[in-house]
CSV table of C-alpha atoms and ligand atoms in Angstrom, one decimal:
chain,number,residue,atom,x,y,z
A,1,UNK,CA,109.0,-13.2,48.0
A,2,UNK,CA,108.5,-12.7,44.4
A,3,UNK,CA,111.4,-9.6,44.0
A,4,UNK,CA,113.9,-11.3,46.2
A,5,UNK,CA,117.3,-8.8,45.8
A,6,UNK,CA,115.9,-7.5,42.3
A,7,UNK,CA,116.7,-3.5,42.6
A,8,UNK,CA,114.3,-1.3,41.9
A,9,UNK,CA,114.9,2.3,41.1
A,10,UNK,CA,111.5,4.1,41.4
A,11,UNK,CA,110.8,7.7,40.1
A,12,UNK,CA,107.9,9.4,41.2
A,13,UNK,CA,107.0,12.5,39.5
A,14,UNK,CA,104.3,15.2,40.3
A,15,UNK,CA,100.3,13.8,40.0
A,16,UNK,CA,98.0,13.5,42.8
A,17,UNK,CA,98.2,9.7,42.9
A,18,UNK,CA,102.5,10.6,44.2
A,19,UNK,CA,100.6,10.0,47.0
A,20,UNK,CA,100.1,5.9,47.0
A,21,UNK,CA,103.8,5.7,46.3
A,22,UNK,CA,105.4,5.2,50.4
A,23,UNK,CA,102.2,2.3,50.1
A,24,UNK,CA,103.9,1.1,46.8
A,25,UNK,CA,107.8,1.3,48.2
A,26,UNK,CA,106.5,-1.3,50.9
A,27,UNK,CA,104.5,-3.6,48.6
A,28,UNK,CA,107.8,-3.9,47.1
A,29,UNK,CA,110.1,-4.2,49.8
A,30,UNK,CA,107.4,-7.1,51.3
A,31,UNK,CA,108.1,-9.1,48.7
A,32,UNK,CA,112.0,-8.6,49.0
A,33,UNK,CA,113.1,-5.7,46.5
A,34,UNK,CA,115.6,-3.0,47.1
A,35,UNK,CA,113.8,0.1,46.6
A,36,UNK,CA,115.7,3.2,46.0
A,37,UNK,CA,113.3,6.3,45.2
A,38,UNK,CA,114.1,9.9,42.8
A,39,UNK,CA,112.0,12.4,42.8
A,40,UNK,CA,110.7,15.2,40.6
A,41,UNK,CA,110.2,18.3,42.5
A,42,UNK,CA,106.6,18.2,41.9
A,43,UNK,CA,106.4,15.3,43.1
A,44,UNK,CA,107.9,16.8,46.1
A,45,UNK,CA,104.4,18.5,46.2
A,46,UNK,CA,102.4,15.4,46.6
A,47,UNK,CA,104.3,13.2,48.9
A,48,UNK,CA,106.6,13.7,51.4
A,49,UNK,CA,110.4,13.0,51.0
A,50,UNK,CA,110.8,12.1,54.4
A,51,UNK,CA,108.4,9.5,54.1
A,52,UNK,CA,109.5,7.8,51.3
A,53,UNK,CA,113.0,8.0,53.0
A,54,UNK,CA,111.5,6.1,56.3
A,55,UNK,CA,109.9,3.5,54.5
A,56,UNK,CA,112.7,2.9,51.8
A,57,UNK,CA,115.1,3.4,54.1
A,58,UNK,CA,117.2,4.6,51.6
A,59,UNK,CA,118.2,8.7,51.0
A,60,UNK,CA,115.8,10.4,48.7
A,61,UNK,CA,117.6,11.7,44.9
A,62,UNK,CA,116.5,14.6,43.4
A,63,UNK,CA,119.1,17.0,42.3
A,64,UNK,CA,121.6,16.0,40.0
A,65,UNK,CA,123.3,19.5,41.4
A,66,UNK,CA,123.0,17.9,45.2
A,67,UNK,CA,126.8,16.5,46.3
A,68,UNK,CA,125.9,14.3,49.1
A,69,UNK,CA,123.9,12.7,47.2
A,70,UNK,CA,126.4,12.1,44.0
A,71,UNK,CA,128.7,11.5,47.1
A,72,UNK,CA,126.7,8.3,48.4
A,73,UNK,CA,125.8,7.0,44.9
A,74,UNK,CA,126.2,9.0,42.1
A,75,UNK,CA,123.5,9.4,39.1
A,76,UNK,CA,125.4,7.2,36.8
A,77,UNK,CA,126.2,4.3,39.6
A,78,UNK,CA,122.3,5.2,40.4
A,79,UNK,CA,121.2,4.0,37.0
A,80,UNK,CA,123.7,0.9,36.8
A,81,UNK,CA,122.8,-0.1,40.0
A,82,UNK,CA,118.9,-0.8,39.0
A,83,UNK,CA,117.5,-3.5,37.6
A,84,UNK,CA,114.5,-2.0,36.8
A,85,UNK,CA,113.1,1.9,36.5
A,86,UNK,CA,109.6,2.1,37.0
A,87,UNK,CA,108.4,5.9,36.6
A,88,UNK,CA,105.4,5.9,39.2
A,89,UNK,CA,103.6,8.1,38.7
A,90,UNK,CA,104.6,9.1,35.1
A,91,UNK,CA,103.0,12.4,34.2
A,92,UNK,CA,102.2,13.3,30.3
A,93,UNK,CA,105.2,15.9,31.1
A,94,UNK,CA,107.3,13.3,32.0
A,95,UNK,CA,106.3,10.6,29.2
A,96,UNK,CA,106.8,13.5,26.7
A,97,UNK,CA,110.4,14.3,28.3
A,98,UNK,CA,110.9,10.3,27.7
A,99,UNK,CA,109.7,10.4,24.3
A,100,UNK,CA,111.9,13.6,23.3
A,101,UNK,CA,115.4,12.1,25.4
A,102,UNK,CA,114.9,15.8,27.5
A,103,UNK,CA,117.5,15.3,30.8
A,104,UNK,CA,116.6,18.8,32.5
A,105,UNK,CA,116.3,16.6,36.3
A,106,UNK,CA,117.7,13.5,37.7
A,107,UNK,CA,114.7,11.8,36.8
A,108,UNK,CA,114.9,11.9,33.4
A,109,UNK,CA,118.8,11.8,33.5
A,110,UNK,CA,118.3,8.7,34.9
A,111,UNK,CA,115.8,7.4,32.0
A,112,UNK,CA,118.6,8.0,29.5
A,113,UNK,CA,121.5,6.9,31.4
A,114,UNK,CA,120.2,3.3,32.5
A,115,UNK,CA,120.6,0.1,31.0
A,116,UNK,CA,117.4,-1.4,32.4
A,117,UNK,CA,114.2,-1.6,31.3
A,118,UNK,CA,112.0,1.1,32.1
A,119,UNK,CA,108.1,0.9,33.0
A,120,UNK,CA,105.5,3.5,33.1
A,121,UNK,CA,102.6,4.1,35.1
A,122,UNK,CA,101.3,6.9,33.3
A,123,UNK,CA,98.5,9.2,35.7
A,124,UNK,CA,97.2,12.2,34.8
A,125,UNK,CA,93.0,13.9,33.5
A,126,UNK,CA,91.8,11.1,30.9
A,127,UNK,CA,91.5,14.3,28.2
A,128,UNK,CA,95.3,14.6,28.5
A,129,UNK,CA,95.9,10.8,28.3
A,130,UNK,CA,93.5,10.8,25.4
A,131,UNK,CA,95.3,14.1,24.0
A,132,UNK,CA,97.1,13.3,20.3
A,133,UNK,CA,100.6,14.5,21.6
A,134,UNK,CA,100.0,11.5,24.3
A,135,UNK,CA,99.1,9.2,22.1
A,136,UNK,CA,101.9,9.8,19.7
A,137,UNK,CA,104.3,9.7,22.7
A,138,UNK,CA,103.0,6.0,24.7
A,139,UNK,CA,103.2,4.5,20.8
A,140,UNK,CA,107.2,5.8,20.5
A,141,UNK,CA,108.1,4.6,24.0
A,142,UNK,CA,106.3,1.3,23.7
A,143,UNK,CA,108.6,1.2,20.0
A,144,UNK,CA,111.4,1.4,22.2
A,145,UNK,CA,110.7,-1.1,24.5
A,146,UNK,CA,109.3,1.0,27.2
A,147,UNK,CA,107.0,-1.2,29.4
A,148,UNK,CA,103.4,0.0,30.2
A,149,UNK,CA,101.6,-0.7,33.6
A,150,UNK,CA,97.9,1.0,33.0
A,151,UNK,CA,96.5,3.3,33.2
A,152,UNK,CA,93.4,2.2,34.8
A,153,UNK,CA,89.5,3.7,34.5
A,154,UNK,CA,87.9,5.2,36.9
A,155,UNK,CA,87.1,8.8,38.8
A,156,UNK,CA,89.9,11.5,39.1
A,157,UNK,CA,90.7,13.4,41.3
A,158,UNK,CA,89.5,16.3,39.1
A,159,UNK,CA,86.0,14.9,39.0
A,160,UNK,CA,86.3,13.0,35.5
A,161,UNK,CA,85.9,9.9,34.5
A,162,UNK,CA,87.8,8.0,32.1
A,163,UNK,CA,91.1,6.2,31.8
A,164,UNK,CA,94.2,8.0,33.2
A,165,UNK,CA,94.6,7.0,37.5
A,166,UNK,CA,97.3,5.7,38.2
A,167,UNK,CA,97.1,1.6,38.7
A,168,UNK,CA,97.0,0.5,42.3
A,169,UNK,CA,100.4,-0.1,44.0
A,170,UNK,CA,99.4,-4.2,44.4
A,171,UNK,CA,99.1,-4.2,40.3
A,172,UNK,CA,102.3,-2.3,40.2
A,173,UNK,CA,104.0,-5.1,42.2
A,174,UNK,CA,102.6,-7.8,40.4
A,175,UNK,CA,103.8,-6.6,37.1
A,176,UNK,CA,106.9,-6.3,37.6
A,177,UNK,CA,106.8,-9.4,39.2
A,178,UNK,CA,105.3,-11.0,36.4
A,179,UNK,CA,108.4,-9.1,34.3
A,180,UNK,CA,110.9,-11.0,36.5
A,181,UNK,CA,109.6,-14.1,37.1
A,182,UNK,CA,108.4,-14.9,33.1
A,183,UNK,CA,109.7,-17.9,32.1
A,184,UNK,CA,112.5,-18.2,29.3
A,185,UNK,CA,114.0,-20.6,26.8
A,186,UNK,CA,115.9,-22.6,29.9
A,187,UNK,CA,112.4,-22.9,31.7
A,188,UNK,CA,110.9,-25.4,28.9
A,189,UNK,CA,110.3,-27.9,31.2
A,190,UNK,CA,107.2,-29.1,29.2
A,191,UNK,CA,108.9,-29.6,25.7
A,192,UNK,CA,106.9,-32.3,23.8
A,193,UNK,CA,104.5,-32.1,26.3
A,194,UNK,CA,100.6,-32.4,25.9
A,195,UNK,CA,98.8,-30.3,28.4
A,196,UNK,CA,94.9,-29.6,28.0
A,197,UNK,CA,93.6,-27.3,30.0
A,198,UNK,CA,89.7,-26.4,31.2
A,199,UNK,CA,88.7,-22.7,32.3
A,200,UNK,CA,86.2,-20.4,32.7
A,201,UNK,CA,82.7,-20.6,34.0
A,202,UNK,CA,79.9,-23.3,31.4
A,203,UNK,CA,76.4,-21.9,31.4
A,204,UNK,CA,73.1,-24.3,31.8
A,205,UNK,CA,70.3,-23.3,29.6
A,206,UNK,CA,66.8,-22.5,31.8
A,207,UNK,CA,65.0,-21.7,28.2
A,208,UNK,CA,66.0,-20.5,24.7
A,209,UNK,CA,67.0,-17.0,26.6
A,210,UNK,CA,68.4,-17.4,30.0
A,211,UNK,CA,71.5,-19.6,31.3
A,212,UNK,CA,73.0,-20.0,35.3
A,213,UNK,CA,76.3,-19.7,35.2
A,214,UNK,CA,79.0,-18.5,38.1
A,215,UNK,CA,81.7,-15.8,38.1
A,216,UNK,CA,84.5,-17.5,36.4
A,217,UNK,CA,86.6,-15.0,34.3
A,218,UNK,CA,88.8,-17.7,32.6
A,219,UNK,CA,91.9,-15.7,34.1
A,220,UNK,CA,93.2,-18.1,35.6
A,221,UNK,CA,92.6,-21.0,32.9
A,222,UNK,CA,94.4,-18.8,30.4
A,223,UNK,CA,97.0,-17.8,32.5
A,224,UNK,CA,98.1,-21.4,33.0
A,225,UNK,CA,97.7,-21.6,29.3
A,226,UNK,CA,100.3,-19.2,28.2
A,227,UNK,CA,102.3,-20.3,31.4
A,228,UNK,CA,102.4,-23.7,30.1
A,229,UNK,CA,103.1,-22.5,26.5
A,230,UNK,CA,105.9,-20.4,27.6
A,231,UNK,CA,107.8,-23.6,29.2
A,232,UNK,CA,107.1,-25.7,26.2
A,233,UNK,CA,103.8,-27.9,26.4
A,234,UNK,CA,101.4,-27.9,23.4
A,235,UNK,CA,98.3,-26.8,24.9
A,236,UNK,CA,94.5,-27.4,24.2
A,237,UNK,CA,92.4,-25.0,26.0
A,238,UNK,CA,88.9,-25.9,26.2
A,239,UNK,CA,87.1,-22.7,27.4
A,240,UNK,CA,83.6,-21.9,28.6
A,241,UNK,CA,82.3,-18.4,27.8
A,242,UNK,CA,84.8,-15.7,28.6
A,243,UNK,CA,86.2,-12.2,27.5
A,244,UNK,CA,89.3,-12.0,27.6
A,245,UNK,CA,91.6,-13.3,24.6
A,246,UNK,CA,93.2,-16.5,24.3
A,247,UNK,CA,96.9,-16.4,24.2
A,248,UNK,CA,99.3,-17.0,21.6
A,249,UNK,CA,99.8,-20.1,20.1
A,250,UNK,CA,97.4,-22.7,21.7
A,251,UNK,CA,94.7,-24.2,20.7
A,252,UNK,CA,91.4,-22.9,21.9
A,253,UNK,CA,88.0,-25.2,22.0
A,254,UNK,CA,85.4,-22.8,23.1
A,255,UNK,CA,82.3,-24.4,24.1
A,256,UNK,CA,79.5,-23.2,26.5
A,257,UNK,CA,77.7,-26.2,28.5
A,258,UNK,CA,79.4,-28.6,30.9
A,259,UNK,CA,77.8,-31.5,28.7
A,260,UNK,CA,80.1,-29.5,25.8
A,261,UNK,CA,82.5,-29.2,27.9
A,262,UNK,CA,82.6,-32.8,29.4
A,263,UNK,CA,82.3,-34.1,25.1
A,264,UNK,CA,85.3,-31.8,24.2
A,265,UNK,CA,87.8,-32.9,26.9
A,266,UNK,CA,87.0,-36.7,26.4
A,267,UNK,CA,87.7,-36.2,22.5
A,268,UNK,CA,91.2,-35.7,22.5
A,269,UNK,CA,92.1,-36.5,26.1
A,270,UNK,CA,93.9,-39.5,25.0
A,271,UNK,CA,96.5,-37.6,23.6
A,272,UNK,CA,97.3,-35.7,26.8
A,273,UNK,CA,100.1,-36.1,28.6
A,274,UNK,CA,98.7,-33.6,31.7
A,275,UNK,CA,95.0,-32.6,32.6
A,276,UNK,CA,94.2,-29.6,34.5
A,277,UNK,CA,90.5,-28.8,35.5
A,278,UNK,CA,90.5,-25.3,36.2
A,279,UNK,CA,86.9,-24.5,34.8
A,280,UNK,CA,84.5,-23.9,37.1
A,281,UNK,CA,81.6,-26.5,35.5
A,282,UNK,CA,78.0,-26.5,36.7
A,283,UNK,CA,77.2,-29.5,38.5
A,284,UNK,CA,74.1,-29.5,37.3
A,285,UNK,CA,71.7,-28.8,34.2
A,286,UNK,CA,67.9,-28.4,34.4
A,287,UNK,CA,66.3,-31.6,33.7
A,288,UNK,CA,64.4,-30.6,30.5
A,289,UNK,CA,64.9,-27.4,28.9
A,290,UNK,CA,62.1,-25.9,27.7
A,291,UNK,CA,61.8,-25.0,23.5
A,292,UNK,CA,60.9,-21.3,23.9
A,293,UNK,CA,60.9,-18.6,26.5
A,294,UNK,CA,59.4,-19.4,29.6
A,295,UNK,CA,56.1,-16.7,30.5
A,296,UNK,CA,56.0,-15.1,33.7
A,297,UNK,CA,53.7,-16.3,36.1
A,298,UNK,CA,51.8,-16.0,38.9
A,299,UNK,CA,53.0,-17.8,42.1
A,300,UNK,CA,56.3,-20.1,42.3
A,301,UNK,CA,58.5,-21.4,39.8
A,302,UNK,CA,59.8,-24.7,40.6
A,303,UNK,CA,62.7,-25.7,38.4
A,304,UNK,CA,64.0,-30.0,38.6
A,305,UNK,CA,67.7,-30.6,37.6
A,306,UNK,CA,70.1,-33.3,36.7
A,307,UNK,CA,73.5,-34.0,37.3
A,308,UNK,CA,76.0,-32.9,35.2
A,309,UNK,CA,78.7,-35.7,34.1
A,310,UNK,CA,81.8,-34.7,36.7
A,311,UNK,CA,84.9,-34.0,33.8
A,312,UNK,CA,88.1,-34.4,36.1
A,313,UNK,CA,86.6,-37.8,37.5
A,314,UNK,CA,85.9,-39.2,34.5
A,315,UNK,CA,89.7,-38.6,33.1
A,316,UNK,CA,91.2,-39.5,36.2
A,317,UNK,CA,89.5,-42.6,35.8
A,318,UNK,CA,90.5,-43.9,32.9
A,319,UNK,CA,92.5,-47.1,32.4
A,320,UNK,CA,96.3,-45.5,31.5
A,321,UNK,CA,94.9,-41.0,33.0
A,322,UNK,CA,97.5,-38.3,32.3
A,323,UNK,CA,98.6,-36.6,35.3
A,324,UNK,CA,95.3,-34.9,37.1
A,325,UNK,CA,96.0,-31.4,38.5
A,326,UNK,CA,92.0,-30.5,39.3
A,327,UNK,CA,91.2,-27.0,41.3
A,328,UNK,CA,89.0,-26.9,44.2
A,329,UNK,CA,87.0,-23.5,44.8
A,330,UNK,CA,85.7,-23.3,48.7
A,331,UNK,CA,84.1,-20.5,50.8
A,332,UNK,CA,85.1,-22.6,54.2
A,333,UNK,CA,87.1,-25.4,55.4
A,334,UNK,CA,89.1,-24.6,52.5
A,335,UNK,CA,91.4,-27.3,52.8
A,336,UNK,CA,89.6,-30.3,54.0
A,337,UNK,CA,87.0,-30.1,51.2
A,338,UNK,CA,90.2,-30.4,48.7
A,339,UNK,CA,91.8,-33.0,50.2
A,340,UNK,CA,88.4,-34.5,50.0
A,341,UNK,CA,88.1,-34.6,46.1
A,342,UNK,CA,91.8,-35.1,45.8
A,343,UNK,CA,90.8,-38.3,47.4
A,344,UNK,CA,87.6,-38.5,46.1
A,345,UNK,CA,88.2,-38.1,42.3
A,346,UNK,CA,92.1,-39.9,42.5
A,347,UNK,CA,93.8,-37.1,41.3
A,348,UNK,CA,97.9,-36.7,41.2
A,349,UNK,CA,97.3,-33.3,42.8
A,350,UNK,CA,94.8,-30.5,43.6
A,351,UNK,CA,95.0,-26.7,44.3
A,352,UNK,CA,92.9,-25.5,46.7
A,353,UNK,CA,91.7,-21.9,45.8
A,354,UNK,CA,90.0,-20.1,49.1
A,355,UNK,CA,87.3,-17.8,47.4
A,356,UNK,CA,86.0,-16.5,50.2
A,357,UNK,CA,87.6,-12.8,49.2
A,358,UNK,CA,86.5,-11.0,46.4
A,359,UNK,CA,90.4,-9.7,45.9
A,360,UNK,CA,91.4,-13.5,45.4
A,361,UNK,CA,89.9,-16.0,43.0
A,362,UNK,CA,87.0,-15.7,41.1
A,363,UNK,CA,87.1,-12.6,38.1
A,364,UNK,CA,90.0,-10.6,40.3
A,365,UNK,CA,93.6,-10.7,38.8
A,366,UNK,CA,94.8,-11.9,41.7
A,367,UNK,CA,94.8,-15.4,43.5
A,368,UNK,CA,96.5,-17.4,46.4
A,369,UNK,CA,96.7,-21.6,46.0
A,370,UNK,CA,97.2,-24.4,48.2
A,371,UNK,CA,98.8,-27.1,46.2
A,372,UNK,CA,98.3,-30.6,48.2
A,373,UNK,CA,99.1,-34.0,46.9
A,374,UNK,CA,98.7,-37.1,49.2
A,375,UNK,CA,102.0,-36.6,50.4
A,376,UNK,CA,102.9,-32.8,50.2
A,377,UNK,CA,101.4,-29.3,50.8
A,378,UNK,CA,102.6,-26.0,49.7
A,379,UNK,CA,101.5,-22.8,49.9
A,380,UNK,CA,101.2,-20.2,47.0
A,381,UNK,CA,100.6,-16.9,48.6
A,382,UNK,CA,98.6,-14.2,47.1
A,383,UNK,CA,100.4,-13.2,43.3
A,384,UNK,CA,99.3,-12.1,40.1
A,385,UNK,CA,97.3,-15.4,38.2
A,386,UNK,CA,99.9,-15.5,35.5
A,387,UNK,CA,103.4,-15.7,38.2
A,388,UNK,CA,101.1,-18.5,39.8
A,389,UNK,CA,100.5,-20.3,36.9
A,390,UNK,CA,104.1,-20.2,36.9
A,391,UNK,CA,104.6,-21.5,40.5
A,392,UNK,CA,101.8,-24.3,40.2
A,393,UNK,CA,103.1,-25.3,36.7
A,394,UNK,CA,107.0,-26.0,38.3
A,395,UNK,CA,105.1,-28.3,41.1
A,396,UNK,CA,103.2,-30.0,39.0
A,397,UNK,CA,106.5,-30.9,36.8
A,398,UNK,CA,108.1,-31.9,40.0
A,399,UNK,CA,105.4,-34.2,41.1
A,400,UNK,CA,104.9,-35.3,37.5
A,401,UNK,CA,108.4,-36.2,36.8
A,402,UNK,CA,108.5,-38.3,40.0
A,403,UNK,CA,105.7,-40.3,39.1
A,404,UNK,CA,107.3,-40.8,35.7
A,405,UNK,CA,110.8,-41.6,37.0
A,406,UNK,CA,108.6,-44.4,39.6
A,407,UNK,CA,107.0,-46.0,36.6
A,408,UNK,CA,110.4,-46.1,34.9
A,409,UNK,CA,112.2,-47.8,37.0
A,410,UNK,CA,109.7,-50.5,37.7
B,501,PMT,O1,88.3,-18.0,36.1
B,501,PMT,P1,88.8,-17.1,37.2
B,501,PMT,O2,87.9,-15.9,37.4
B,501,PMT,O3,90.2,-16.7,37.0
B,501,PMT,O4,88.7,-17.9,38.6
B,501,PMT,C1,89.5,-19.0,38.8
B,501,PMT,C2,88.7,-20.1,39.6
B,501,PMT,C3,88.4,-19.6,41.0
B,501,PMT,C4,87.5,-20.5,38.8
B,501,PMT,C5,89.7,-21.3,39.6
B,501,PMT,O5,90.9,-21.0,40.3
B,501,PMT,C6,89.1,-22.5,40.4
B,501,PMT,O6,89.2,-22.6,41.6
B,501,PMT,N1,88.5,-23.4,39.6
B,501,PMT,C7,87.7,-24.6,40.2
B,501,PMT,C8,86.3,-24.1,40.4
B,501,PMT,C9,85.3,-25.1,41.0
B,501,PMT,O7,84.2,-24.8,40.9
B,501,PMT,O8,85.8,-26.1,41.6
B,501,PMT,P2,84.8,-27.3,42.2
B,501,PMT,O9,85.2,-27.4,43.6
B,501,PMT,O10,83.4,-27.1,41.9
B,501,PMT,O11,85.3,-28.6,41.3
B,501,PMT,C10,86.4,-29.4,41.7
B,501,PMT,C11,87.2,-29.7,40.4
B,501,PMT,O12,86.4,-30.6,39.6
B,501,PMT,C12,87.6,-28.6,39.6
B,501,PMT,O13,88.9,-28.9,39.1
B,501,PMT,C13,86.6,-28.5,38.4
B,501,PMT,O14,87.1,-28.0,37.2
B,501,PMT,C14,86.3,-30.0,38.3
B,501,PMT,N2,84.9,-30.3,37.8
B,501,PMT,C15,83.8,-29.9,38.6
B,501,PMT,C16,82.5,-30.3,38.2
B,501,PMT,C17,82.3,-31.0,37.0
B,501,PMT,N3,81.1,-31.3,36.6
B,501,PMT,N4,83.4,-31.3,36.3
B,501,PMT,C18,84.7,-31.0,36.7
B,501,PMT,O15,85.6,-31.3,35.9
């Protein structure tokens, strides 16, 4: 439960997508927040009070003028008692009230009279979110400190298309998840640590103009990346083709191939301290790639290949490895085929990643581990890539510093 006792203080004000937020309040109670809801009276439009009461199961605020309420816990113990105020949906009304410091309802009361930080997950017609006054406004709240969550792209409820829906509750939970769980100074477990890590998808050449690749993103390669960053390590990131951005402050080694990949790695791998394989690396390469575009034929096309060298077995098999962390990416008997290669390639330890669900794994934001090592198994449920990184990263240390400790005192 990644919002154990955290309180969260949701306001919901009046948009169409008011109507995911009882779906939201128990996302976040599932993973063990105190949710305690305020409402806009438009938002009273949208989604029932009662509702959000049952599955909160907490009263509703929405008058600063109502005394049971200021009774039971006033708007100023209201906004010292959160931890964090995410605005769900956040109309442009509302993020202009924000912006200005207007306090004409609890809601916005409550935006100026808290201590904790406030996120946004702005909704409303993708002309109004692209409207100047908008603009101007999400640029002096993010000055402030004012965290963003979307908005997403999509179709409206009007009929448009464009950015402006609201961001799906599970994304909601995740990032504030994310907010919580990020990893401070205290966390540096990995100081003078040398941690290279593989991601993203390699692509095998068929001619001069077409490749086979798979539908790595990279996400989660970079996510361990910053993670490890974050908590201290010097990382080397050796990427295959992706499109997202490298984080801050580690070195990136973008190549495309697993032959470039493979070449890359083995080039610096001495220094490492830790190898992760999280790159999803073509096993194999066609056998001889032709020089220029292959014509279109009649008939067949019958295409030989080769074996491409195996990265995480070749490091694990050095004389002195680092520590081996390698993935293992299965559609069925998930866990067996990791324990397999954990075996298999002598690694220190190996996450088995069930992509059988397009929500999990491959190119979604979202994944769910199981982290096995000959003598241990724990399971990661379903999070945001980056608070798993974060999870997988503190095993990993455990397991690694055991290993270290063992050779020590030998
Ligand atoms: O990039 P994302 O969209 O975020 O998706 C993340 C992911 C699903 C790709 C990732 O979490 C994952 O599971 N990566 C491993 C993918 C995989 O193809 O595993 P595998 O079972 O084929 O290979 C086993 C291990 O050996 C992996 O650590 C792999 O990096 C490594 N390997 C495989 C083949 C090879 N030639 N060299 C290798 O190093």
């Amino acid at each position: 439960m990644q919002l154990e006792q955290k309180n969260v203080l949701l306001g919901i004000s009046g948009g169409i997508a008011a109507y995911k937020t009882p779906d939201l309040v128990r996302k976040l109670i599932a993973q063990g927040a105190n949710v305690r809801v305020v409402m806009t009276d438009s938002a009273k439009e949208f989604v029932s009070s009662l509702a959000l009461q049952a599955v909160s199961g907490n009263k509703i605020s929405n008058s600063l003028l109502d005394e049971d309420a200021e009774a039971a816990m006033g708007h100023i113990e209201l906004a010292r008692w959160a931890d964090i105020f995410v605005i769900a949906p956040a109309t442009a009304n509302v993020m202009a009230k924000l912006t200005h410091g207007l306090a004409d309802d609890l809601l916005t009361t409550l935006a100026l009279a808290t201590a904790a930080p406030i996120a946004i997950a702005p909704a409303m017609n993708q002309q109004m979110w692209a409207a100047p006054a908008t603009t101007e406004n999400i640029q002096k709240l993010q000055e402030r400190g004012v965290l963003q969550i979307g908005p997403a792209s999509g179709e409206q409820a009007c009929g448009d298309i464009g950015y402006g829906r609201m961001v799906e509750p599970e994304d909601i939970v995740s990032f504030i998840a994310d907010y919580f769980s990020d990893v401070s100074e205290a966390d540096a477990i990995f100081a003078g640590k040398k941690i290279m890590i593989t991601a993203g998808p390699t692509r095998e050449a068929l001619d001069p103009v077409r490749y086979i690749s798979n539908h790595s993103s990279g996400k989660m390669g970079y996510a361990l990346a910053e993670a490890a960053r974050k908590m201290g390590a010097q990382v080397t990131l050796v990427s295959g083709p992706v499109s997202i951005k490298p984080p801050a402050n580690v070195d990136v080694v973008s190549v495309t191939s697993a032959q470039q990949m493979h070449d890359a790695v083995m080039g610096n791998i001495q220094q490492q301290d830790i190898f992760i394989a999280c790159a999803a690396v073509a096993d194999f390469r066609l056998a001889d790639v032709p020089t220029h575009k292959v014509k279109k034929k009649e008939g067949t096309l019958t295409l030989s290949f080769e074996q491409n060298p195996d990265i995480l077995k070749t490091v694990a098999a050095q004389t002195n490895p680092p520590f081996t962390l390698g993935f293992a990416a299965e559609t069925n008997d998930v866990e067996a085929y990791a324990r397999n290669k954990l075996e298999r390639k002598k690694l220190n330890m190996i996450a088995a990643n069930d992509v059988s669900s397009s929500e999990l794994g491959f190119n979604s934001d979202r994944n769910a581990l199981t982290v096995i090592t000959t003598d241990n198994k724990i399971s990661l449920p379903a999070a945001s890539k980056y608070s798993l990184a974060i999870e997988l990263l503190k095993l990993l240390n455990n397991e690694y510093s055991t290993i270290q400790n063992n050779k020590k005192s030998k």
